[in-house]
XYZ file of C-alpha atoms in Angstrom:
597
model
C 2.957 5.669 -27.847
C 4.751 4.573 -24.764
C 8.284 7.003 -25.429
C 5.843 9.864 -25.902
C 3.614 8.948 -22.789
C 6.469 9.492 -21.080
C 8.486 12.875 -22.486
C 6.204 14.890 -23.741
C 5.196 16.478 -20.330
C 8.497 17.547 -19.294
C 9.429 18.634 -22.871
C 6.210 20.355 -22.728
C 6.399 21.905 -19.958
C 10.310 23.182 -19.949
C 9.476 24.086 -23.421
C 6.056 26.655 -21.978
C 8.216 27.551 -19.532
C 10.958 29.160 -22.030
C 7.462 30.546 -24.183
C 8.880 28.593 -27.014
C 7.236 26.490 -29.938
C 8.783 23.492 -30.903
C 8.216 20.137 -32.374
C 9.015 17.035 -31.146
C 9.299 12.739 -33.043
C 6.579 10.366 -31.792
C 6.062 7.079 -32.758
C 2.142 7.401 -34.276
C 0.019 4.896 -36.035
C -0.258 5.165 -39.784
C -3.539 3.185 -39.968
C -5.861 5.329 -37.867
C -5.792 8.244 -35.505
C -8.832 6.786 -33.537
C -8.339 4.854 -30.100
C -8.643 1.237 -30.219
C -9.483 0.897 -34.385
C -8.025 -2.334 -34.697
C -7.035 -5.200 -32.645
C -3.968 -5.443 -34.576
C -0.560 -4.391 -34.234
C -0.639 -1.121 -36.312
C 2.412 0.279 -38.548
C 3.924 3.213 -36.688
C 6.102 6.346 -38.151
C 8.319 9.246 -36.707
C 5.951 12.330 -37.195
C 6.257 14.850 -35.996
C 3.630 16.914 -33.805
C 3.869 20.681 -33.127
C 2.829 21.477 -29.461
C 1.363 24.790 -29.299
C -0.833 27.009 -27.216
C -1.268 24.309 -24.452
C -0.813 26.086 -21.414
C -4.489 25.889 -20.504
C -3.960 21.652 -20.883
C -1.195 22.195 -18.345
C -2.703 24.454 -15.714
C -5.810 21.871 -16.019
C -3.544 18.798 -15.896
C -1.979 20.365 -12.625
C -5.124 20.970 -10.551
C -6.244 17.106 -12.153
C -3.018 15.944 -10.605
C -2.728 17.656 -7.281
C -6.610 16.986 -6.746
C -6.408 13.281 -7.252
C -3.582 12.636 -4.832
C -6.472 14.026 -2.292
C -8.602 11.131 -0.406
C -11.876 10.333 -2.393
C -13.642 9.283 0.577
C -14.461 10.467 4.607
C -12.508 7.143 5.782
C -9.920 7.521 3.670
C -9.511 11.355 4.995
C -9.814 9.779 8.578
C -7.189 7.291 7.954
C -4.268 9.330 6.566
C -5.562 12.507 8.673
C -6.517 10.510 12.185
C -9.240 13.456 13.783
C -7.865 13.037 16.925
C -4.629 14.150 16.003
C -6.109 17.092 15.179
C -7.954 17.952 18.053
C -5.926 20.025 19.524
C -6.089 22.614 17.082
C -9.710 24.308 16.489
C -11.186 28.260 15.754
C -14.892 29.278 16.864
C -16.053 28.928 13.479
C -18.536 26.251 12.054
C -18.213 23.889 10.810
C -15.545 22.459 12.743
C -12.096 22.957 10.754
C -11.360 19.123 10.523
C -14.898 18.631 8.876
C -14.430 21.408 6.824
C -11.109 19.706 5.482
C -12.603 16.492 5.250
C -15.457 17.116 2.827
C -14.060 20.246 1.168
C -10.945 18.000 0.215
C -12.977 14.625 -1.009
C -15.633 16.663 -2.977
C -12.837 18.275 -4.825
C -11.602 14.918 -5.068
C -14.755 13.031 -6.060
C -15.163 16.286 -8.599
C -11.828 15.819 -10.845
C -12.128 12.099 -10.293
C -15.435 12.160 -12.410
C -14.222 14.794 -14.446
C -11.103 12.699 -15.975
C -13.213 9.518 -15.971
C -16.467 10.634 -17.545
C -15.344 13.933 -19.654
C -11.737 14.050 -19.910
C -10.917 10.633 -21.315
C -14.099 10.505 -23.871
C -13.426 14.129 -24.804
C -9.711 13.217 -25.655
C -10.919 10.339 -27.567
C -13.581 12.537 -29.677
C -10.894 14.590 -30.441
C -9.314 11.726 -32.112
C -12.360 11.033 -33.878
C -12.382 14.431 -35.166
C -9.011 14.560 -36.054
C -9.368 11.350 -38.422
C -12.531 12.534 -39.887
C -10.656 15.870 -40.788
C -7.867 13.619 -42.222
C -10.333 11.060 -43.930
C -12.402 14.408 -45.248
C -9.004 15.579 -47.311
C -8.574 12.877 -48.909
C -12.364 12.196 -49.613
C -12.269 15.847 -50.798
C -9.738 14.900 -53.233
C -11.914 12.618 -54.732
C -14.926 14.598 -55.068
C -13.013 17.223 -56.674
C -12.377 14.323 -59.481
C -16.297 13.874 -59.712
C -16.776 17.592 -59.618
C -14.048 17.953 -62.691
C -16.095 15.370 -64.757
C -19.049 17.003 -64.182
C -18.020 20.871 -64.687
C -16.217 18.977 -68.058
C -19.300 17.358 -69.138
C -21.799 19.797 -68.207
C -23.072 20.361 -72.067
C -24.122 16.345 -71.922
C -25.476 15.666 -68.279
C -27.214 12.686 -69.597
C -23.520 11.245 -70.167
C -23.488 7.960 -68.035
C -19.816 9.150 -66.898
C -21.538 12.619 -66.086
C -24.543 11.300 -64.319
C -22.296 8.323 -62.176
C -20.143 11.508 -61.025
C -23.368 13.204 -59.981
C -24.051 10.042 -57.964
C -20.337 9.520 -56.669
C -20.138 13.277 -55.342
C -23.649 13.145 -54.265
C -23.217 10.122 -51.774
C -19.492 11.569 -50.656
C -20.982 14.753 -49.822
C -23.682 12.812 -47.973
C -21.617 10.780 -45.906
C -19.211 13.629 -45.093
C -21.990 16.348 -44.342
C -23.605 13.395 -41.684
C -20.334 12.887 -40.090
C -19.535 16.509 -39.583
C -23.209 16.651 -37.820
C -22.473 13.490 -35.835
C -19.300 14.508 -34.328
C -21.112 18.177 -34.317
C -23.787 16.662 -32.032
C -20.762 15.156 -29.739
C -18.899 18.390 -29.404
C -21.776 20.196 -28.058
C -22.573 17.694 -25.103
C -18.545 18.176 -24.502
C -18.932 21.955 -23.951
C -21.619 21.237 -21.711
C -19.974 19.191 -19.106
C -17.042 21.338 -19.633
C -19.020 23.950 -18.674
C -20.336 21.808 -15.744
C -17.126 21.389 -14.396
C -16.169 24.677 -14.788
C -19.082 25.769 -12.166
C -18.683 23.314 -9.784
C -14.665 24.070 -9.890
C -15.482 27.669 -9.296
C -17.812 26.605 -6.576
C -15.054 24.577 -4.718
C -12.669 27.214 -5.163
C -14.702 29.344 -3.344
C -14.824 26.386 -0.715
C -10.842 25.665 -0.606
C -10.005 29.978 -0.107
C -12.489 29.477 3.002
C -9.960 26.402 4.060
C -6.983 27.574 2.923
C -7.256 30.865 4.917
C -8.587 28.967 7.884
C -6.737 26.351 8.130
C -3.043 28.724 7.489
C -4.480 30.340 11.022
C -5.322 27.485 12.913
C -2.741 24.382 11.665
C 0.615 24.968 12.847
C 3.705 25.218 10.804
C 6.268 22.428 10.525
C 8.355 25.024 13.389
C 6.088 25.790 15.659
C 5.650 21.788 15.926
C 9.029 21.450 16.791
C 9.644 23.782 19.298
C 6.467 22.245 21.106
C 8.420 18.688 20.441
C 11.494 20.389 21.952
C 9.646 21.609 24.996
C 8.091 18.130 26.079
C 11.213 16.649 25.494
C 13.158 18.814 27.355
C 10.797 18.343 30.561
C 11.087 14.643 29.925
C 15.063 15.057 29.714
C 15.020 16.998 33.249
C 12.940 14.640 34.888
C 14.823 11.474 33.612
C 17.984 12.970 34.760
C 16.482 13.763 38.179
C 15.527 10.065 38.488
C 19.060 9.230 37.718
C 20.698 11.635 40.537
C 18.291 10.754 42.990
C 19.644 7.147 42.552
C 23.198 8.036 42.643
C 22.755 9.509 45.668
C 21.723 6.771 47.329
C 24.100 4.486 46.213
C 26.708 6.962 47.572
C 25.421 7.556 50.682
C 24.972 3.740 51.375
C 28.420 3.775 50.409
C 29.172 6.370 52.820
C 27.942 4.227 55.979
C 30.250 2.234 57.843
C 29.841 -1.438 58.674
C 28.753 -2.124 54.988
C 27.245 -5.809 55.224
C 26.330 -6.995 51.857
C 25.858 -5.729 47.889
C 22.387 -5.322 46.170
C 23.488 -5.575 42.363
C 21.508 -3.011 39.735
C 22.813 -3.162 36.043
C 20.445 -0.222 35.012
C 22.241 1.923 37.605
C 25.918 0.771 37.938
C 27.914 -2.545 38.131
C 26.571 -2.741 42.544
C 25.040 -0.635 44.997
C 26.239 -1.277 48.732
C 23.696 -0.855 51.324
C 24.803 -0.721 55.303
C 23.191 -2.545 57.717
C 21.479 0.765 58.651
C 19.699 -0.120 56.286
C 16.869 -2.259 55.695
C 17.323 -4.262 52.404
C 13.678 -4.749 52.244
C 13.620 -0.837 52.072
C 16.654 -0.522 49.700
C 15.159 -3.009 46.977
C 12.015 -1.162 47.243
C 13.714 2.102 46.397
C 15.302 0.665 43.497
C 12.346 -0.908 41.993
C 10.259 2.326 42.208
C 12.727 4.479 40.823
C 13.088 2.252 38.220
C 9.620 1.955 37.560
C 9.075 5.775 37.451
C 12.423 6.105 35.336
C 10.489 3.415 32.721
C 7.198 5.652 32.709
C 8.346 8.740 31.989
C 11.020 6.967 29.403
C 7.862 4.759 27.724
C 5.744 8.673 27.811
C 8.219 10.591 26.771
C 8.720 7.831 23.862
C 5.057 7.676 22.803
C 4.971 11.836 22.895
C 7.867 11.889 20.708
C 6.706 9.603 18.195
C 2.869 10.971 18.219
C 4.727 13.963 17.787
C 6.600 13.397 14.890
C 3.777 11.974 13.227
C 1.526 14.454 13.583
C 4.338 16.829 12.372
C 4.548 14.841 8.961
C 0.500 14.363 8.822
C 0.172 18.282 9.268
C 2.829 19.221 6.579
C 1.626 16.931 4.045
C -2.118 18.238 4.620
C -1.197 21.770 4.372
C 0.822 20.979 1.165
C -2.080 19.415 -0.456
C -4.146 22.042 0.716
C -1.970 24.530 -0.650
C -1.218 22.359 -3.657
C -4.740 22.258 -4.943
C -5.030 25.735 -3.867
C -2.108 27.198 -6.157
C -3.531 25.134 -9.194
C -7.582 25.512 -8.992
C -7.709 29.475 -10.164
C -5.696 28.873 -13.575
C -7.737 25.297 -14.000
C -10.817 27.452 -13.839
C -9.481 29.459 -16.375
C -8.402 27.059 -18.223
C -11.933 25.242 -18.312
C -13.225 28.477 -20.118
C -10.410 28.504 -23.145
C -11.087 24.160 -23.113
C -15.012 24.886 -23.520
C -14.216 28.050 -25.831
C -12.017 26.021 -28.037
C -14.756 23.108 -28.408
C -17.111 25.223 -28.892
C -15.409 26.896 -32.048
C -14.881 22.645 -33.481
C -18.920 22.850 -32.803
C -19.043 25.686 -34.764
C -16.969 24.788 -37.283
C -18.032 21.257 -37.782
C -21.634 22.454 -38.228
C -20.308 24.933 -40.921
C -18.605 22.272 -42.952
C -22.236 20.025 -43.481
C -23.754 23.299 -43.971
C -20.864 23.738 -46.726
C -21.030 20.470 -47.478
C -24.836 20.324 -48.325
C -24.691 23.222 -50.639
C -21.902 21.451 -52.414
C -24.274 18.436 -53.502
C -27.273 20.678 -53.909
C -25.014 22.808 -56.782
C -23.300 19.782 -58.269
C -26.604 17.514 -58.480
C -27.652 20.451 -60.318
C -25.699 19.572 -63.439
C -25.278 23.462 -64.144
C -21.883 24.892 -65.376
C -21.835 27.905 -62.679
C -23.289 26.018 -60.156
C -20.714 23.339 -60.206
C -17.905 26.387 -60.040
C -19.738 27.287 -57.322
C -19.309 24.057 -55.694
C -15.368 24.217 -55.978
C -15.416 27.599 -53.980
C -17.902 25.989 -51.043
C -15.747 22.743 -51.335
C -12.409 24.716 -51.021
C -13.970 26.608 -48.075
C -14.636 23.498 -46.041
C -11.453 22.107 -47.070
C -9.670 25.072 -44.930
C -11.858 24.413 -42.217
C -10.873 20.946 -42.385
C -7.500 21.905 -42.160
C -8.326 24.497 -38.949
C -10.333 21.327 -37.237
C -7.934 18.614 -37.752
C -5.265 21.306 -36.073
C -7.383 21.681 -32.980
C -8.575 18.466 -32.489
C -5.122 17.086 -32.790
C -4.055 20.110 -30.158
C -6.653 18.136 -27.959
C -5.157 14.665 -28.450
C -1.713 14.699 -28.107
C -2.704 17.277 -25.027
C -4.621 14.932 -23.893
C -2.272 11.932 -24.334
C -0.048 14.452 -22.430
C -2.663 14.656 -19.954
C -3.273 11.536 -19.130
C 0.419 10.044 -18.992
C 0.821 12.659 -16.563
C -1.602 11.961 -14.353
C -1.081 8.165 -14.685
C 2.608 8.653 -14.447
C 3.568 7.280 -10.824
C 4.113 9.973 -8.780
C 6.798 10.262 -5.748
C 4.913 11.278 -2.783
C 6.171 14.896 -1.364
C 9.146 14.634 0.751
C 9.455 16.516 3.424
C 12.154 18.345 4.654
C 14.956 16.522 5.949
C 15.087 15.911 9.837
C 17.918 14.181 11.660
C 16.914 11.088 12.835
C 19.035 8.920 15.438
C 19.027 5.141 13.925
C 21.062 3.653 16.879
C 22.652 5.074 19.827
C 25.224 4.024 22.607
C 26.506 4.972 25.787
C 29.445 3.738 28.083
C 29.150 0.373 25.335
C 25.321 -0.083 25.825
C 22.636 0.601 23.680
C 20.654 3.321 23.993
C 18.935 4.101 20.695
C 15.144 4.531 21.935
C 16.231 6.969 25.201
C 18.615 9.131 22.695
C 15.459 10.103 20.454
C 14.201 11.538 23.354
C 16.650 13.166 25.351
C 18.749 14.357 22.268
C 15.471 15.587 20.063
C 15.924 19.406 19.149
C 13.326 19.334 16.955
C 14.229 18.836 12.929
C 17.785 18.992 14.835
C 19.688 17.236 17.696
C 21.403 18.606 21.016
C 23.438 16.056 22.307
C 23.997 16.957 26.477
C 27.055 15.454 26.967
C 26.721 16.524 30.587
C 24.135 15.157 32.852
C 22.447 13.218 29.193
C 19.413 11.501 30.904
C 20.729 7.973 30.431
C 20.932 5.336 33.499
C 24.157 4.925 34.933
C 25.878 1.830 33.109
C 29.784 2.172 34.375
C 29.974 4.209 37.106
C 33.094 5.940 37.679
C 34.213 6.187 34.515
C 33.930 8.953 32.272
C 32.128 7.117 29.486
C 31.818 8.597 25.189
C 28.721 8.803 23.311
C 27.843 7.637 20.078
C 25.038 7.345 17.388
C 24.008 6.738 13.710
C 21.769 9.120 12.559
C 19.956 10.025 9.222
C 19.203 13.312 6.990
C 17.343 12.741 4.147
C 18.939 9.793 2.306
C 22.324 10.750 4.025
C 24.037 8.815 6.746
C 26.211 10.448 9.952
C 27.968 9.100 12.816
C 28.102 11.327 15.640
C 30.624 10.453 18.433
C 31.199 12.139 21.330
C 33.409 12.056 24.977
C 31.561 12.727 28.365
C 31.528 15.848 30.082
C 31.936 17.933 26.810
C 29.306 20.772 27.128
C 26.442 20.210 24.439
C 26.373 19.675 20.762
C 24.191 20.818 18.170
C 23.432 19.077 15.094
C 21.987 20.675 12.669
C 19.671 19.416 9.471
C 21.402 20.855 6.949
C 25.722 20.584 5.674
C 27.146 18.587 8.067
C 29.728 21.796 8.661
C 27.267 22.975 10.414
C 27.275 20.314 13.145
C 31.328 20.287 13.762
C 32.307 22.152 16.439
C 35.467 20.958 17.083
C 34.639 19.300 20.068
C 33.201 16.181 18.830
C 32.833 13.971 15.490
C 30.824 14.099 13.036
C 31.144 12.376 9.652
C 29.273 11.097 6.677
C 29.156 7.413 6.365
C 31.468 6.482 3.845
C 31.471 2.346 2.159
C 34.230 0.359 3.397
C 36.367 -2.243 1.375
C 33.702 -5.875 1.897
C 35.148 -9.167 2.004
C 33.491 -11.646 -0.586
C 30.578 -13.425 0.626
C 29.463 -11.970 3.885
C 26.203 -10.738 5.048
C 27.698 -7.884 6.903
C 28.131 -4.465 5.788
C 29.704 -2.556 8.440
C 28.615 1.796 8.489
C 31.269 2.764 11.215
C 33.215 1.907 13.840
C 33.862 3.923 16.927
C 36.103 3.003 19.581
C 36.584 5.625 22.637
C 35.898 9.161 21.353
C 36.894 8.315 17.808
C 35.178 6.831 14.892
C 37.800 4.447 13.582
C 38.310 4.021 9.717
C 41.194 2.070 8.829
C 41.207 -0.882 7.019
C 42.978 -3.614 8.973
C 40.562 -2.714 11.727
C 38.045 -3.055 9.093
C 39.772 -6.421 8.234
C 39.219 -7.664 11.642
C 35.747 -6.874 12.910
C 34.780 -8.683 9.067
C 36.802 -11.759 10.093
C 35.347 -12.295 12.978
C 31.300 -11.573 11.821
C 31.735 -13.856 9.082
C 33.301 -16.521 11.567
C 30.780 -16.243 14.221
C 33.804 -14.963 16.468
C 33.090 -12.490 19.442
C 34.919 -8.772 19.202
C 37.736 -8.320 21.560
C 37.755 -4.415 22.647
C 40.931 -3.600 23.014
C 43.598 -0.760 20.964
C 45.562 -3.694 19.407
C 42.282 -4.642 17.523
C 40.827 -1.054 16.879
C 44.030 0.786 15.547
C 45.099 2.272 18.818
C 44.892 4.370 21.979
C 42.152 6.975 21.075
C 41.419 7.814 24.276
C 44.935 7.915 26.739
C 44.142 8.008 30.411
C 40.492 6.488 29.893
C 38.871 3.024 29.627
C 37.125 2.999 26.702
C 34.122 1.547 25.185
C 33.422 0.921 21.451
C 30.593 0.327 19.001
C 29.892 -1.327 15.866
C 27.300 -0.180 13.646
C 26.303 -2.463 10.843
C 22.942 -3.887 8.646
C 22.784 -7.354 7.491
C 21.488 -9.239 4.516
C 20.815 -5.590 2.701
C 18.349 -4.747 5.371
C 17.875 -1.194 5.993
C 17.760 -1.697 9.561
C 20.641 -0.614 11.435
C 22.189 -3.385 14.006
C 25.055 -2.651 16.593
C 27.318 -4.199 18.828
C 29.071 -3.047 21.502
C 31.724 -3.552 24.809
C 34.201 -2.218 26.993
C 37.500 -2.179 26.977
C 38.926 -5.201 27.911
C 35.991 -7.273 27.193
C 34.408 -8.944 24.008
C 30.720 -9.090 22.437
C 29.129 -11.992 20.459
C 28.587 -11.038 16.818
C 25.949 -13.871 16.435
């Protein structure tokens, strides 16, 4: 049943949605309707089945689905929802919201978890049962109307031996039929009770989950409120990073200022030296240094951990509230679809118990031997054949809903995506890397601002007005971003990538490049000044020398040209390796090279 396992549910479904009826081919067994009959291979068939009147197996399989992607225990809860990430945001009411979520959630949970484990699967396997015995009735029927005929024909001579073995015959085949009807009777009714059951306690925890729902939709903050609070503490961090920086420029230039300078203190994080004069102390000018760099690399290493407890709890937060409001949107039309489930068992209990009643009159008239009486018995046997008929249709709605049912909820399920951020992968500035600073001072959000002027970063060149560039992601989409100095400020927005041109900077979707046979490289973009560079003998090159182990020489011969007239430039390459997703760079200044090993 494997095809229909998986199609039915979205035929199904597109099908209710367009209120149509419709049929569609499975592959069925011809041996046996009921689950696990024989440990054989069975025979299978195109038949086909007609899907009707299922929207109640839909709503239900809905709620089942959204409700089992819930945790199913308090730790679990804890370990996807962390309680102190939550802290933050409480109400006056008992109990406290985060306890409320936590066992509201897991009981409903624990609730449908039972239910399609102890009810729904059995249930779905009676209604196979019933559906064969309906099948196995007709043609048992068929030969009890043989018996009957013999009987009604030889009525004048009922001590016939023919006559009195079709007595017998039709007397054990009503038997056996009447006790099955009772035995899957008996089964039906326990169904309607625990589908009654769960009908209470889903009413119960819908009553539960509209307390949540409107509590937590107060308290829980949306996906952009988040954001501008993640905008906020980044934009303090930003300020105070770039105050660091100018407070260390000015030092260097005012040591630079004094006459009678004596020697060179050298600080890569700042620029390429920083001259002190013998005004003053070196003692005091390395101490300087090493506490502004220290306080530079705490509020960098805070502003980092913010960001990325920030993010997090942004993601945590959505995907609660979805499930929240994903159970939510389901549990009213499982509830009513609980009543039309227990409804519609309860009429196979009805009917089932009708057919041995039907059934027992049949072999009290035709043990009877009399003429009318066995005319009788037709009409009474015709009677439960059409309830046959009415049974095997609803018990075979229940299977192949149920089959539907449960290859939906077994179906692997992509987790909810949510919506697209950009995402800076790697990041460079004046031909160093940058990538973990740029999350921070560019963060806007779900969007980027890129401050071209005054950015936050440490000075790496001094005196030269330096380009900024970065990989970043949206959704499964990848975007280089390349910038020059001293340009105003950018924003990048999540969404078309029109909408992050502005005509003073680049922006471009990463496009596959032409990839030499047998390397481990695959090379996303190249920029080189204010440019990203795609042209293929430059392309040609920066392979060559990856594959040889060769170091990049930055200069315009090797990276198609002058981008950048007037200015010495700096370039990046951006890259992964061995089909990993993560993204590796190199980078240089003009006039320079850079390992590739």
């Amino acid at each position: 049943m494997a095809t229909a396992d998986v199609l039915l549910p979205e035929v199904a479904a597109n099908c209710l949605a367009q209120g149509a009826i419709f049929t569609y081919k499975v592959s069925i067994n011809t041996a046996a309707v009921v689950p696990n009959a024989s440990a054989s291979v069975p025979t299978t068939i195109d038949k086909e089945y007609f899907i009707l009147n299922t929207q109640s197996f839909i709503d239900l399989q809905l709620y089942l689905k959204s409700a089992l992607r819930l945790p199913g225990t308090k730790d679990r809860f804890n370990l996807e929802f962390p309680r102190k990430m939550f802290e933050a945001y409480k109400d006056s009411k008992t109990p406290v919201l985060y306890d409320l979520m936590c066992d509201t959630l897991v009981n409903i949970q624990n609730h449908c978890f039972n239910f399609q484990n102890e009810t729904m699967g059995p249930m779905i396997s009676l209604a196979g049962y019933i559906a064969n015995f309906a099948e196995t009735a007709s043609k048992r029927a068929t030969e009890l109307r043989v018996q009957m005929q013999i009987i009604y024909d030889g009525s004048s001579n009922l001590e016939d031996a023919n006559v009195k073995a079709a007595v017998e015959t039709a007397a054990v085949i009503c038997l056996e039929l009447k006790e099955e009807a009772a035995d899957k009777n008996k089964k039906c009714s326990a169904f309607v009770d625990k589908l009654v059951m769960f009908r209470t306690t889903t009413g119960i925890d819908k009553d539960e989950l509209n307390k949540l729902n409107d509590r937590s939709s107060i308290v829980l903050p949306s996906t952009a409120q988040l954001n501008d609070e993640l905008r906020k503490a980044m934009d303090i961090a930003r300020d105070e990073l770039n105050n660091l920086v100018k407070l260390e420029n000015s030092q260097s230039d005012k040591a630079k200022a004094n006459a009678g300078v004596r020697w060179y203190y050298a600080v890569p994080w700042i620029g390429w030296s920083l001259a002190i004069s013998d005004t003053v102390k070196k003692a005091d000018a390395e101490k300087a240094v090493r506490s502004a760099n220290r306080k530079y690399n705490g509020v960098a290493a805070k502003a980092g951990l913010d960001l990325a407890t920030a993010i997090s709890f942004r993601g945590q937060c959505a995907n609660l509230t979805n499930q929240i409001k994903e159970v939510h949107k389901h549990i009213q039309k499982a509830e009513d679809a609980l009543t039309s489930m227990s409804g519609a068992f309860s009429k196979l209990e009805t009917d089932l118990d009708d057919i041995a009643n039907k059934l027992d009159t049949v072999k009290k008239y035709v043990t009877s031997g009399s003429n009318l009486r066995v005319k009788l018995a037709f009409t009474r046997l015709d009677e439960a054949g059409n309830k046959w008929d009415k049974v095997s249709s609803l018990a075979k709605q229940f299977q192949d809903n149920g089959l539907l049912m449960t290859a939906n909820i077994n179906k692997e399920e992509a987790p909810i995506e949510p919506s697209p951020q950009l995402e800076i992968t790697c990041a460079h500035y004046g031909g160093v890397e940058y990538t973990a600073l740029a999350k921070i001072l560019f963060n806007e959000g779900e969007n980027l601002r890129v401050h071209s002027v005054e950015p936050g970063f440490p000075e790496p060149w001094k005196d030269v007005v330096k380009s900024i560039s970065f990989l970043h992601d949206y959704g499964q989409e990848k975007r280089v971003f390349v910038c020059a100095e001293y340009t105003s400020y950018h924003d990048l927005k999540a969404g078309p990538i029109e909408q992050s041109r502005d005509g003073r900077c680049t922006v471009n979707i990463v496009e596959p490049r032409p990839k030499p046979a047998g390397t481990s490289v695959e090379i996303l973009a190249i920029v080189w000044g204010t440019k990203e560079v795609r042209n293929t003998a430059v392309d040609s090159y920066c392979y060559k020398q990856f594959h040889a182990g060769q170091p990049i020489q930055w200069n315009n011969d090797n990276f198609g040209g002058d981008t950048w007239r007037g200015t010495q430039k700096s370039g990046a390459i951006y890259y992964t390796r061995d089909g990993s997703k993560s993204i590796k760079s190199v980078s240089g200044r003009e006039y320079t090279s850079s390992g590739t090993t």
